[in-house]
Structure formats: structure tokens, C-alpha cells
């Protein structure tokens, strides 16, 4: 596909990296000399300097016959104008990043009026991710499939867990309703089979219904009580969205923000939350506000380092669920070693969403990709597809399917019934299927089969 990316910031450059690796024809547009120079030095893409909303610049980039334009600058209005101009020039599909809370209620009409095909809101996606983590306090991450009927959680294996040292084949029958979908061991992802033996320090990705996953966590002694109160530092857009989500769930919210003027705005925007003025990274302030009386601590300031250090302190003080925002992938493995396993990255959540849309556009087989999540940072992915009449090998037991190494069918939804598959399970048109892949990213459902 011919893809134009306007904005060479964190999201734009990360997208360019992944899309060029998938052999798309990628062009980056940015008006900043340093950003364009950095992109040209580090990425295998074409780079054009200029304002991305200018018709002349878009024509130079090839917007008239482009398949897709991604507008990812830091200005919502520029992104909207880029998408509108590109569409009028002939670009087939446009995606705009729109982040401002003020536009949230009008997104549907904005999309229609400006002819934008899809809107990405990283802050809202991050808030939704955090709210899912709070529903499973014992999980390091939670990914949702089948409209919430199935979830995949990441759980760190401890020395005293009964599964340590036992092959997964020995656990069959004791863990009904769930599937061990993937395992991360020392930055390597493994698609496990029956001979896989969990070890302390592994991160296991387990798929099942919310009810079955809760039962599994109970067997590990980690079915933690429901979260009733949350302490948030940083009054960002993510904090705004998250506070409203939590309040709607009946969770008490305390939010600390360093700007007095912004505190006043937040008090008006989130009347149900307790808004405090102060430095949320100051240990004396945290102690004076009795932050350890809360069930969860969430660090959402604008500095990754402050978020991680504050979260490690909260973990040390005994708060049972701690979540930090950090876009720096290299920090994640470091902080995990010292006990912080729930780190959310708005940049990567945005990339996942856009990659799913891109792959859906190029899939001509009719099997629609409806969800995509990256597992760790190693190239493993979990994708959800809707199967069609044209899907090959329908009605054939899974044990007889020519499935390539590195692929696993983790669950399927058949006539609204969740099935954790066995060797005798068959696929049917209309089924929703979760596929775990390791290696090259899965483009279409038919990629799982040996040709």
C-alpha cells in the first residue's frame, strides 16, 4: 500500500517503522527540520519537508493516488485539515489523531463533515486500557476480544505458584475454560505446547472468559478484591478520561495536579473527583494525603521518569495495584525487574489500532480483523478475525488443519458461545477467532495455513 504519514513525532515515526517493515510504500511529511532529518537517518522511508495540510506538499507526496493518509501531528486541527485535503486530492482512506477533550462529544459529526474515515484518540484508548487493568488487579495487562466476552491477561509467575515446574499437559483438566496462549521469558516470546514448563519469572498470557480467568487467578491465590478507590497523579487528558470512566464504575477518585489553574478546570470538568493542588511526585505530599489508603495508584504525569519512580515508591509502600504511563519501551523491562509490571504506552496503543486498520484495508480475503494487540515488544501479536464463507478449511477439525509453526488459535466465538478449542473443534463461517502469532505480523487469517 502507498501510505502517507503526516507528523514525524513518536507515533508517526513508530508507525513508519512498523509499516515499512511490512513492506508498505511509506512517505513521511513534517515541517520540522530536526524531525525530518531524524526520520531520514533512522527510517527506510521517503521524507518530505513541508506543512502536511498544504495541497502542494500532499501532491508532491503522492496524495492523488495514495491508499492511506495518517495524520498524527500534535495539533488536532492540522490533522483534520490534512485528512480533508488528502481526501479531496484523491487519497482513498484517511485516519486522523484527534485528542482534545472538547472534540469528544462531536467526533461522529466531525468525521462525517470532514469525510474522515477513522479517528484515533490515544488518551481515551489509554484510559480504557487502565480501566480494564483495574478490573483484574492481579494481571499485568488485559486485552479484550469478542466485545468483552473473552480477555487475555498477562500474569507473572511466582516461585510458589503450583504451575511452576509442571508441563502444561499435566495441567489439562485442572484449568478448564482457559488457554495458555503465550509466554514471555527473558524478552523472548514462546507459543507454548503441552511440553512447555512454566518457570518463576515467566509472564504467562492466559485467554478465557472473565469468569474463568477470575477462577484461574483464585487457584493461584491472586483473585484480589475489587478496586474501590484510586489515587492519580497528573491531570492529563488521560487522567480526565480515566476519572470519568472510574466514577461511572462507582470508584472513588483522588487526583493530584501541579498547576493551580488546571486544578480549577479539572474541578469543573470532573465534579465527582477530589482534585488536589500539589506535586504528585513529592513523597511528603503523598504521605500527608494518606495515599496508601487507596486500592490503586496511577502515575500519568508528562514525564515517564517521574511516573516510573513514583509508581515504584507506591509499590514499595504496599499499594496493591500500581500502573504507570511510559512511552519508552526500553524502560519497561528494567522496571519489571523491580516489581512494576503494569506499564501502559499511549504510543503503542495507537500504533496497534492503526496497524489493525491498515491490515483490514489490505485484506482482500473477506476475513475481517476486528482487534489487534502486540504481546510484549517481541513481534508476537494477538488478532481477532471474523470468518466468512470463503475462508479455507471450514468444518475441518483443528488437529487436521495445516497450521504453520508460530500460530495458535486461542479461542473462538461460535453462535455467541465462547469455545476454548481442542483438537476436535471446527471453524464455521461467522465465527470470531483469536489467533496468536509469533514472528512476522499476521496480515490475514489465511496466513496461519501452510500453502
Tab-separated table of C-alpha atoms in Angstrom:
chain	number	residue	atom	x	y	z
A	1	UNK	CA	0.000	0.000	0.000
A	2	UNK	CA	1.054	3.587	-0.612
A	3	UNK	CA	0.837	5.298	2.798
A	4	UNK	CA	1.449	8.951	3.736
A	5	UNK	CA	2.194	9.841	7.373
A	6	UNK	CA	1.926	13.492	8.386
A	7	UNK	CA	3.919	14.107	11.570
A	8	UNK	CA	7.299	12.561	12.379
A	9	UNK	CA	6.840	12.523	16.164
A	10	UNK	CA	6.678	9.485	18.461
A	11	UNK	CA	3.549	7.991	16.910
A	12	UNK	CA	4.376	8.871	13.303
A	13	UNK	CA	7.924	7.534	13.399
A	14	UNK	CA	6.867	4.334	15.211
A	15	UNK	CA	4.136	3.741	12.645
A	16	UNK	CA	6.604	4.347	9.819
A	17	UNK	CA	8.934	1.741	11.342
A	18	UNK	CA	6.282	-0.980	11.543
A	19	UNK	CA	4.627	-0.189	8.205
A	20	UNK	CA	7.922	-0.116	6.294
A	21	UNK	CA	8.847	-3.476	7.878
A	22	UNK	CA	5.581	-4.801	6.449
A	23	UNK	CA	6.798	-3.650	3.019
A	24	UNK	CA	4.433	-0.737	2.508
A	25	UNK	CA	5.497	2.277	0.460
A	26	UNK	CA	5.731	4.892	3.228
A	27	UNK	CA	6.269	8.654	2.945
A	28	UNK	CA	6.642	10.924	5.997
A	29	UNK	CA	5.757	14.628	5.885
A	30	UNK	CA	6.822	17.086	8.591
A	31	UNK	CA	7.560	20.815	8.741
A	32	UNK	CA	10.320	20.444	11.346
A	33	UNK	CA	13.918	20.207	10.071
A	34	UNK	CA	15.158	18.138	13.025
A	35	UNK	CA	12.245	15.675	12.815
A	36	UNK	CA	12.681	15.135	9.076
A	37	UNK	CA	16.449	14.731	9.459
A	38	UNK	CA	15.970	12.165	12.255
A	39	UNK	CA	13.399	10.240	10.190
A	40	UNK	CA	15.613	10.192	7.079
A	41	UNK	CA	18.583	8.951	9.123
A	42	UNK	CA	16.776	6.197	11.028
A	43	UNK	CA	13.886	5.031	8.822
A	44	UNK	CA	13.716	3.326	5.449
A	45	UNK	CA	11.056	5.720	4.120
A	46	UNK	CA	10.768	8.756	1.855
A	47	UNK	CA	10.790	12.078	3.767
A	48	UNK	CA	9.301	15.385	2.617
A	49	UNK	CA	9.680	18.674	4.494
A	50	UNK	CA	6.674	20.974	4.488
A	51	UNK	CA	3.256	21.647	6.031
A	52	UNK	CA	1.264	18.443	5.766
A	53	UNK	CA	-2.032	20.240	5.208
A	54	UNK	CA	-0.759	22.136	2.148
A	55	UNK	CA	-2.181	20.725	-1.116
A	56	UNK	CA	1.132	21.280	-2.926
A	57	UNK	CA	3.040	19.252	-0.325
A	58	UNK	CA	0.461	16.471	-0.362
A	59	UNK	CA	0.592	16.364	-4.171
A	60	UNK	CA	4.389	16.110	-4.015
A	61	UNK	CA	3.991	13.158	-1.620
A	62	UNK	CA	1.561	11.454	-3.998
A	63	UNK	CA	-1.758	12.003	-2.225
A	64	UNK	CA	-3.660	11.811	-5.514
A	65	UNK	CA	-3.105	8.061	-5.762
A	66	UNK	CA	-2.277	7.176	-2.124
A	67	UNK	CA	-4.144	4.327	-0.438
A	68	UNK	CA	-3.985	5.826	3.050
A	69	UNK	CA	-3.082	9.044	4.882
A	70	UNK	CA	-2.322	9.016	8.616
A	71	UNK	CA	-2.443	12.468	10.230
A	72	UNK	CA	-0.536	12.167	13.530
A	73	UNK	CA	0.721	15.687	14.324
A	74	UNK	CA	0.288	17.199	17.799
A	75	UNK	CA	-2.447	19.568	16.562
A	76	UNK	CA	-5.941	18.152	16.129
A	77	UNK	CA	-6.986	20.907	13.737
A	78	UNK	CA	-3.993	20.268	11.469
A	79	UNK	CA	-4.783	16.547	11.458
A	80	UNK	CA	-8.382	17.205	10.472
A	81	UNK	CA	-7.328	19.582	7.681
A	82	UNK	CA	-4.717	17.095	6.418
A	83	UNK	CA	-7.333	14.360	6.193
A	84	UNK	CA	-9.863	16.622	4.481
A	85	UNK	CA	-7.346	17.926	1.914
A	86	UNK	CA	-5.915	14.488	1.148
A	87	UNK	CA	-9.390	13.037	0.599
A	88	UNK	CA	-10.247	15.827	-1.847
A	89	UNK	CA	-6.999	15.175	-3.715
A	90	UNK	CA	-7.877	11.510	-4.135
A	91	UNK	CA	-6.458	9.590	-1.151
A	92	UNK	CA	-8.665	6.536	-0.666
A	93	UNK	CA	-8.677	6.308	3.161
A	94	UNK	CA	-7.797	8.802	5.904
A	95	UNK	CA	-7.136	8.430	9.638
A	96	UNK	CA	-6.736	11.441	11.949
A	97	UNK	CA	-5.440	11.607	15.501
A	98	UNK	CA	-7.868	13.803	17.488
A	99	UNK	CA	-7.080	14.128	21.185
A	100	UNK	CA	-8.723	17.233	22.631
A	101	UNK	CA	-11.470	16.511	25.151
A	102	UNK	CA	-13.512	19.366	23.618
A	103	UNK	CA	-13.995	17.344	20.416
A	104	UNK	CA	-15.007	14.097	22.129
A	105	UNK	CA	-18.771	14.583	22.011
A	106	UNK	CA	-18.725	15.735	18.366
A	107	UNK	CA	-16.436	13.116	16.808
A	108	UNK	CA	-19.196	11.414	14.821
A	109	UNK	CA	-20.329	14.641	13.173
A	110	UNK	CA	-16.719	15.759	12.626
A	111	UNK	CA	-15.925	12.529	10.811
A	112	UNK	CA	-18.984	12.906	8.610
A	113	UNK	CA	-18.493	16.609	7.839
A	114	UNK	CA	-14.763	16.282	7.124
A	115	UNK	CA	-15.037	12.888	5.388
A	116	UNK	CA	-12.517	11.298	7.794
A	117	UNK	CA	-12.662	7.501	7.673
A	118	UNK	CA	-11.334	6.823	11.188
A	119	UNK	CA	-10.380	8.820	14.288
A	120	UNK	CA	-7.721	7.774	16.798
A	121	UNK	CA	-7.721	9.127	20.360
A	122	UNK	CA	-4.618	7.796	22.175
A	123	UNK	CA	-5.575	9.314	25.527
A	124	UNK	CA	-9.030	7.742	25.603
A	125	UNK	CA	-7.619	4.372	24.463
A	126	UNK	CA	-5.075	4.537	27.292
A	127	UNK	CA	-7.748	5.392	29.842
A	128	UNK	CA	-9.847	2.432	28.652
A	129	UNK	CA	-6.788	0.163	28.922
A	130	UNK	CA	-6.157	1.281	32.517
A	131	UNK	CA	-9.801	0.749	33.464
A	132	UNK	CA	-9.519	-2.852	32.183
A	133	UNK	CA	-6.391	-3.384	34.276
A	134	UNK	CA	-8.273	-2.224	37.355
A	135	UNK	CA	-10.935	-4.901	36.754
A	136	UNK	CA	-8.190	-7.574	37.028
A	137	UNK	CA	-5.840	-6.139	39.683
A	138	UNK	CA	-3.654	-9.258	39.646
A	139	UNK	CA	-2.995	-9.003	35.895
A	140	UNK	CA	-0.092	-7.105	34.357
A	141	UNK	CA	-2.121	-6.387	31.214
A	142	UNK	CA	-5.610	-7.109	29.888
A	143	UNK	CA	-6.656	-7.330	26.218
A	144	UNK	CA	-10.317	-7.664	25.253
A	145	UNK	CA	-11.886	-9.718	22.450
A	146	UNK	CA	-15.377	-10.697	21.253
A	147	UNK	CA	-16.901	-7.451	22.569
A	148	UNK	CA	-15.733	-8.233	26.113
A	149	UNK	CA	-16.760	-11.909	26.184
A	150	UNK	CA	-13.108	-13.081	26.149
A	151	UNK	CA	-9.999	-11.481	27.589
A	152	UNK	CA	-6.300	-12.272	27.528
A	153	UNK	CA	-4.411	-11.369	30.695
A	154	UNK	CA	-0.696	-11.353	31.426
A	155	UNK	CA	0.262	-12.870	34.776
A	156	UNK	CA	3.760	-13.000	36.282
A	157	UNK	CA	4.665	-16.496	37.549
A	158	UNK	CA	5.932	-16.642	41.140
A	159	UNK	CA	8.131	-19.221	42.883
A	160	UNK	CA	5.241	-20.580	44.961
A	161	UNK	CA	2.713	-20.932	42.088
A	162	UNK	CA	1.565	-24.540	41.746
A	163	UNK	CA	2.125	-24.481	37.969
A	164	UNK	CA	5.908	-23.970	38.312
A	165	UNK	CA	7.911	-26.964	37.115
A	166	UNK	CA	4.917	-28.800	35.614
A	167	UNK	CA	4.389	-29.180	31.852
A	168	UNK	CA	1.143	-27.669	30.600
A	169	UNK	CA	-0.056	-31.144	29.586
A	170	UNK	CA	-0.173	-32.054	33.303
A	171	UNK	CA	-2.424	-29.058	33.969
A	172	UNK	CA	-5.047	-30.060	31.404
A	173	UNK	CA	-8.314	-30.694	33.201
A	174	UNK	CA	-7.300	-28.539	36.161
A	175	UNK	CA	-7.529	-25.333	34.140
A	176	UNK	CA	-10.700	-25.834	32.111
A	177	UNK	CA	-12.080	-22.810	30.270
A	178	UNK	CA	-8.694	-21.132	29.781
A	179	UNK	CA	-5.776	-21.481	27.364
A	180	UNK	CA	-2.129	-20.623	27.932
A	181	UNK	CA	-1.720	-18.572	24.752
A	182	UNK	CA	1.843	-17.257	25.033
A	183	UNK	CA	4.720	-16.961	27.448
A	184	UNK	CA	7.377	-14.277	27.760
A	185	UNK	CA	10.709	-15.458	29.182
A	186	UNK	CA	13.692	-13.092	29.326
A	187	UNK	CA	12.350	-10.903	26.474
A	188	UNK	CA	11.615	-13.952	24.311
A	189	UNK	CA	8.038	-14.917	23.468
A	190	UNK	CA	7.108	-18.619	23.215
A	191	UNK	CA	3.886	-20.049	21.767
A	192	UNK	CA	3.533	-22.900	24.289
A	193	UNK	CA	2.564	-26.500	23.615
A	194	UNK	CA	1.851	-29.291	26.084
A	195	UNK	CA	5.535	-29.782	26.887
A	196	UNK	CA	6.084	-26.162	27.930
A	197	UNK	CA	7.131	-25.892	31.618
A	198	UNK	CA	6.364	-22.556	33.362
A	199	UNK	CA	9.185	-21.079	35.440
A	200	UNK	CA	9.245	-18.367	38.095
A	201	UNK	CA	9.714	-15.002	36.386
A	202	UNK	CA	7.798	-16.004	33.240
A	203	UNK	CA	4.940	-13.829	32.099
A	204	UNK	CA	2.080	-16.087	31.004
A	205	UNK	CA	-0.657	-14.821	28.694
A	206	UNK	CA	-3.883	-16.630	29.547
A	207	UNK	CA	-7.061	-16.482	27.431
A	208	UNK	CA	-10.597	-17.161	28.659
A	209	UNK	CA	-13.886	-15.622	29.725
A	210	UNK	CA	-13.701	-13.067	32.561
A	211	UNK	CA	-15.394	-15.613	34.863
A	212	UNK	CA	-12.947	-18.416	34.030
A	213	UNK	CA	-9.955	-16.093	34.322
A	214	UNK	CA	-11.104	-14.989	37.777
A	215	UNK	CA	-11.414	-18.650	38.782
A	216	UNK	CA	-7.886	-19.315	37.492
A	217	UNK	CA	-6.482	-16.369	39.457
A	218	UNK	CA	-8.162	-17.770	42.573
A	219	UNK	CA	-6.294	-21.056	42.110
A	220	UNK	CA	-3.075	-19.018	42.172
A	221	UNK	CA	-4.221	-17.179	45.285
A	222	UNK	CA	-4.352	-13.886	43.373
A	223	UNK	CA	-8.030	-13.113	42.987
A	224	UNK	CA	-7.647	-9.651	44.538
A	225	UNK	CA	-10.651	-7.730	45.867
A	226	UNK	CA	-12.355	-5.195	43.629
A	227	UNK	CA	-10.778	-1.737	43.322
A	228	UNK	CA	-12.843	0.847	45.214
A	229	UNK	CA	-10.522	3.882	45.331
A	230	UNK	CA	-7.804	5.226	43.031
A	231	UNK	CA	-5.085	7.837	43.557
A	232	UNK	CA	-3.953	9.527	40.310
A	233	UNK	CA	-1.014	11.908	39.859
A	234	UNK	CA	-1.006	14.173	36.803
A	235	UNK	CA	-4.041	15.973	35.402
A	236	UNK	CA	-3.511	14.988	31.764
A	237	UNK	CA	-6.176	14.202	29.174
A	238	UNK	CA	-5.737	10.528	30.077
A	239	UNK	CA	-6.477	11.362	33.725
A	240	UNK	CA	-9.599	13.264	32.663
A	241	UNK	CA	-10.960	10.386	30.575
A	242	UNK	CA	-9.956	7.801	33.186
A	243	UNK	CA	-11.542	9.687	36.085
A	244	UNK	CA	-14.879	9.826	34.273
A	245	UNK	CA	-14.689	6.111	33.430
A	246	UNK	CA	-13.864	5.186	37.037
A	247	UNK	CA	-16.537	7.422	38.529
A	248	UNK	CA	-19.112	5.775	36.246
A	249	UNK	CA	-17.956	2.410	37.707
A	250	UNK	CA	-18.503	3.654	41.274
A	251	UNK	CA	-14.779	4.031	42.039
A	252	UNK	CA	-13.610	6.945	44.241
A	253	UNK	CA	-11.016	9.147	42.524
A	254	UNK	CA	-8.375	11.429	44.037
A	255	UNK	CA	-6.307	13.382	41.508
A	256	UNK	CA	-3.191	15.499	42.185
A	257	UNK	CA	-2.165	18.181	39.667
A	258	UNK	CA	0.745	20.647	39.954
A	259	UNK	CA	-0.916	23.540	38.067
A	260	UNK	CA	-3.372	25.500	40.191
A	261	UNK	CA	-5.211	26.866	37.155
A	262	UNK	CA	-5.569	23.374	35.683
A	263	UNK	CA	-6.850	22.115	39.049
A	264	UNK	CA	-9.689	24.602	38.824
A	265	UNK	CA	-10.549	23.427	35.299
A	266	UNK	CA	-10.463	19.791	36.378
A	267	UNK	CA	-12.740	20.550	39.336
A	268	UNK	CA	-15.318	21.839	36.861
A	269	UNK	CA	-14.828	19.034	34.333
A	270	UNK	CA	-14.762	16.157	36.882
A	271	UNK	CA	-17.040	17.272	39.735
A	272	UNK	CA	-17.190	13.779	41.250
A	273	UNK	CA	-13.429	13.543	41.843
A	274	UNK	CA	-11.345	15.036	44.662
A	275	UNK	CA	-8.848	17.379	42.947
A	276	UNK	CA	-5.722	18.364	44.901
A	277	UNK	CA	-3.146	21.020	44.024
A	278	UNK	CA	0.436	19.875	44.519
A	279	UNK	CA	3.367	17.856	43.237
A	280	UNK	CA	2.209	14.252	42.990
A	281	UNK	CA	5.827	13.034	42.955
A	282	UNK	CA	6.534	14.612	46.363
A	283	UNK	CA	6.653	11.832	48.960
A	284	UNK	CA	5.722	14.215	51.783
A	285	UNK	CA	2.575	15.298	49.942
A	286	UNK	CA	1.648	11.679	49.224
A	287	UNK	CA	2.076	10.794	52.885
A	288	UNK	CA	0.064	13.806	54.056
A	289	UNK	CA	-2.818	12.770	51.763
A	290	UNK	CA	-2.677	9.164	53.075
A	291	UNK	CA	-2.321	7.832	49.536
A	292	UNK	CA	-1.661	4.302	50.824
A	293	UNK	CA	-5.306	4.106	51.917
A	294	UNK	CA	-6.240	3.740	48.228
A	295	UNK	CA	-6.544	0.436	46.376
A	296	UNK	CA	-4.664	1.641	43.286
A	297	UNK	CA	-2.047	4.244	42.333
A	298	UNK	CA	-1.776	5.540	38.749
A	299	UNK	CA	1.018	7.839	37.524
A	300	UNK	CA	0.024	9.921	34.485
A	301	UNK	CA	2.342	12.947	34.547
A	302	UNK	CA	4.048	14.208	31.390
A	303	UNK	CA	7.429	12.727	32.400
A	304	UNK	CA	7.963	8.970	32.054
A	305	UNK	CA	10.768	9.019	34.619
A	306	UNK	CA	8.555	10.666	37.267
A	307	UNK	CA	5.768	8.179	36.559
A	308	UNK	CA	8.018	5.156	36.954
A	309	UNK	CA	9.836	6.373	40.070
A	310	UNK	CA	6.578	7.415	41.774
A	311	UNK	CA	4.998	4.085	40.884
A	312	UNK	CA	7.940	2.139	42.281
A	313	UNK	CA	7.614	4.137	45.503
A	314	UNK	CA	3.865	3.388	45.660
A	315	UNK	CA	4.623	-0.293	45.102
A	316	UNK	CA	7.176	-0.192	47.901
A	317	UNK	CA	4.573	1.353	50.202
A	318	UNK	CA	2.252	-1.615	49.680
A	319	UNK	CA	-0.440	-0.297	47.313
A	320	UNK	CA	-1.731	-3.450	45.670
A	321	UNK	CA	-2.301	-2.165	42.114
A	322	UNK	CA	0.152	0.298	40.574
A	323	UNK	CA	0.077	1.492	36.954
A	324	UNK	CA	2.476	3.864	35.215
A	325	UNK	CA	2.340	5.606	31.849
A	326	UNK	CA	5.543	5.394	29.834
A	327	UNK	CA	6.147	5.613	26.095
A	328	UNK	CA	9.774	4.495	26.416
A	329	UNK	CA	9.867	0.804	25.567
A	330	UNK	CA	13.386	0.324	26.948
A	331	UNK	CA	12.208	1.292	30.452
A	332	UNK	CA	9.582	-1.449	30.655
A	333	UNK	CA	11.922	-4.423	31.124
A	334	UNK	CA	14.006	-2.501	33.664
A	335	UNK	CA	11.104	-1.577	35.957
A	336	UNK	CA	9.593	-5.067	35.658
A	337	UNK	CA	12.718	-6.497	37.270
A	338	UNK	CA	11.959	-4.473	40.400
A	339	UNK	CA	8.295	-5.424	40.583
A	340	UNK	CA	6.365	-2.936	38.408
A	341	UNK	CA	4.631	-4.966	35.707
A	342	UNK	CA	1.711	-2.730	34.629
A	343	UNK	CA	3.082	-0.052	32.307
A	344	UNK	CA	0.845	1.490	29.611
A	345	UNK	CA	2.180	3.204	26.483
A	346	UNK	CA	-0.250	5.502	24.617
A	347	UNK	CA	2.065	5.489	21.594
A	348	UNK	CA	1.938	1.703	21.245
A	349	UNK	CA	-1.818	1.534	21.817
A	350	UNK	CA	-2.256	3.999	18.951
A	351	UNK	CA	0.086	2.023	16.719
A	352	UNK	CA	-1.831	-1.213	17.422
A	353	UNK	CA	-5.125	0.399	16.440
A	354	UNK	CA	-3.763	1.867	13.215
A	355	UNK	CA	-1.975	-1.356	12.224
A	356	UNK	CA	-5.268	-3.220	12.600
A	357	UNK	CA	-7.000	-0.703	10.334
A	358	UNK	CA	-4.207	-0.887	7.762
A	359	UNK	CA	-4.246	-4.684	7.669
A	360	UNK	CA	-8.010	-4.667	7.383
A	361	UNK	CA	-7.769	-2.386	4.349
A	362	UNK	CA	-5.317	-4.652	2.529
A	363	UNK	CA	-7.093	-7.936	3.365
A	364	UNK	CA	-8.989	-8.958	0.237
A	365	UNK	CA	-9.999	-12.385	1.599
A	366	UNK	CA	-13.084	-11.100	3.403
A	367	UNK	CA	-11.916	-12.230	6.861
A	368	UNK	CA	-12.267	-9.011	8.843
A	369	UNK	CA	-9.653	-8.190	11.512
A	370	UNK	CA	-11.535	-6.595	14.423
A	371	UNK	CA	-8.816	-6.410	17.108
A	372	UNK	CA	-5.021	-6.420	17.247
A	373	UNK	CA	-2.724	-6.397	20.295
A	374	UNK	CA	1.046	-6.647	20.453
A	375	UNK	CA	2.393	-9.109	23.033
A	376	UNK	CA	5.398	-7.610	24.809
A	377	UNK	CA	7.847	-5.951	22.413
A	378	UNK	CA	8.985	-9.008	20.512
A	379	UNK	CA	6.834	-9.242	17.390
A	380	UNK	CA	4.186	-11.542	18.852
A	381	UNK	CA	0.581	-10.466	18.305
A	382	UNK	CA	-2.978	-11.440	19.137
A	383	UNK	CA	-5.567	-10.704	16.453
A	384	UNK	CA	-9.320	-11.248	16.198
A	385	UNK	CA	-10.943	-12.172	12.877
A	386	UNK	CA	-14.491	-12.733	11.633
A	387	UNK	CA	-14.551	-15.730	9.275
A	388	UNK	CA	-16.522	-15.758	6.014
A	389	UNK	CA	-17.863	-18.430	3.661
A	390	UNK	CA	-14.699	-18.045	1.578
A	391	UNK	CA	-12.374	-18.957	4.485
A	392	UNK	CA	-10.463	-22.155	3.648
A	393	UNK	CA	-10.685	-25.365	5.726
A	394	UNK	CA	-14.085	-24.635	7.324
A	395	UNK	CA	-15.541	-27.699	9.015
A	396	UNK	CA	-12.133	-29.392	9.376
A	397	UNK	CA	-11.014	-30.370	12.948
A	398	UNK	CA	-8.158	-28.175	14.180
A	399	UNK	CA	-5.937	-31.236	14.642
A	400	UNK	CA	-6.132	-31.792	10.858
A	401	UNK	CA	-5.530	-28.196	9.788
A	402	UNK	CA	-2.204	-27.291	8.102
A	403	UNK	CA	-1.416	-24.562	10.669
A	404	UNK	CA	2.051	-23.050	10.365
A	405	UNK	CA	4.517	-23.095	13.236
A	406	UNK	CA	4.267	-19.972	15.371
A	407	UNK	CA	0.472	-19.643	15.078
A	408	UNK	CA	-2.160	-20.667	17.627
A	409	UNK	CA	-5.956	-20.448	17.596
A	410	UNK	CA	-6.607	-19.366	21.183
A	411	UNK	CA	-10.409	-19.052	21.291
A	412	UNK	CA	-13.462	-18.708	19.105
A	413	UNK	CA	-16.969	-17.348	19.412
A	414	UNK	CA	-19.480	-19.672	17.709
A	415	UNK	CA	-23.137	-18.601	17.722
A	416	UNK	CA	-22.391	-16.317	20.697
A	417	UNK	CA	-20.847	-19.205	22.658
A	418	UNK	CA	-17.215	-18.915	23.736
A	419	UNK	CA	-15.151	-22.020	22.928
A	420	UNK	CA	-11.621	-22.699	24.133
A	421	UNK	CA	-10.618	-25.005	21.286
A	422	UNK	CA	-9.429	-28.593	21.377
A	423	UNK	CA	-8.165	-30.759	18.527
A	424	UNK	CA	-11.725	-31.706	17.520
A	425	UNK	CA	-13.004	-28.113	17.299
A	426	UNK	CA	-14.031	-26.977	13.791
A	427	UNK	CA	-14.313	-23.490	12.302
A	428	UNK	CA	-17.514	-22.152	10.706
A	429	UNK	CA	-18.449	-19.094	8.679
A	430	UNK	CA	-19.440	-16.269	11.021
A	431	UNK	CA	-17.154	-17.427	13.834
A	432	UNK	CA	-14.948	-14.884	15.574
A	433	UNK	CA	-11.471	-16.318	16.093
A	434	UNK	CA	-8.461	-15.185	18.170
A	435	UNK	CA	-5.099	-16.001	16.576
A	436	UNK	CA	-1.765	-15.702	18.394
A	437	UNK	CA	1.191	-15.232	16.039
A	438	UNK	CA	4.911	-15.072	16.643
A	439	UNK	CA	7.352	-13.809	14.043
A	440	UNK	CA	6.018	-11.875	11.075
A	441	UNK	CA	2.870	-9.919	11.919
A	442	UNK	CA	-0.326	-11.618	10.793
A	443	UNK	CA	-1.871	-9.793	7.830
A	444	UNK	CA	-4.875	-12.025	7.068
A	445	UNK	CA	-6.426	-15.087	8.689
A	446	UNK	CA	-5.221	-17.289	5.836
A	447	UNK	CA	-1.619	-16.504	6.864
A	448	UNK	CA	-1.915	-19.200	9.544
A	449	UNK	CA	-2.098	-22.004	6.971
A	450	UNK	CA	0.697	-23.747	5.118
A	451	UNK	CA	0.083	-23.203	1.432
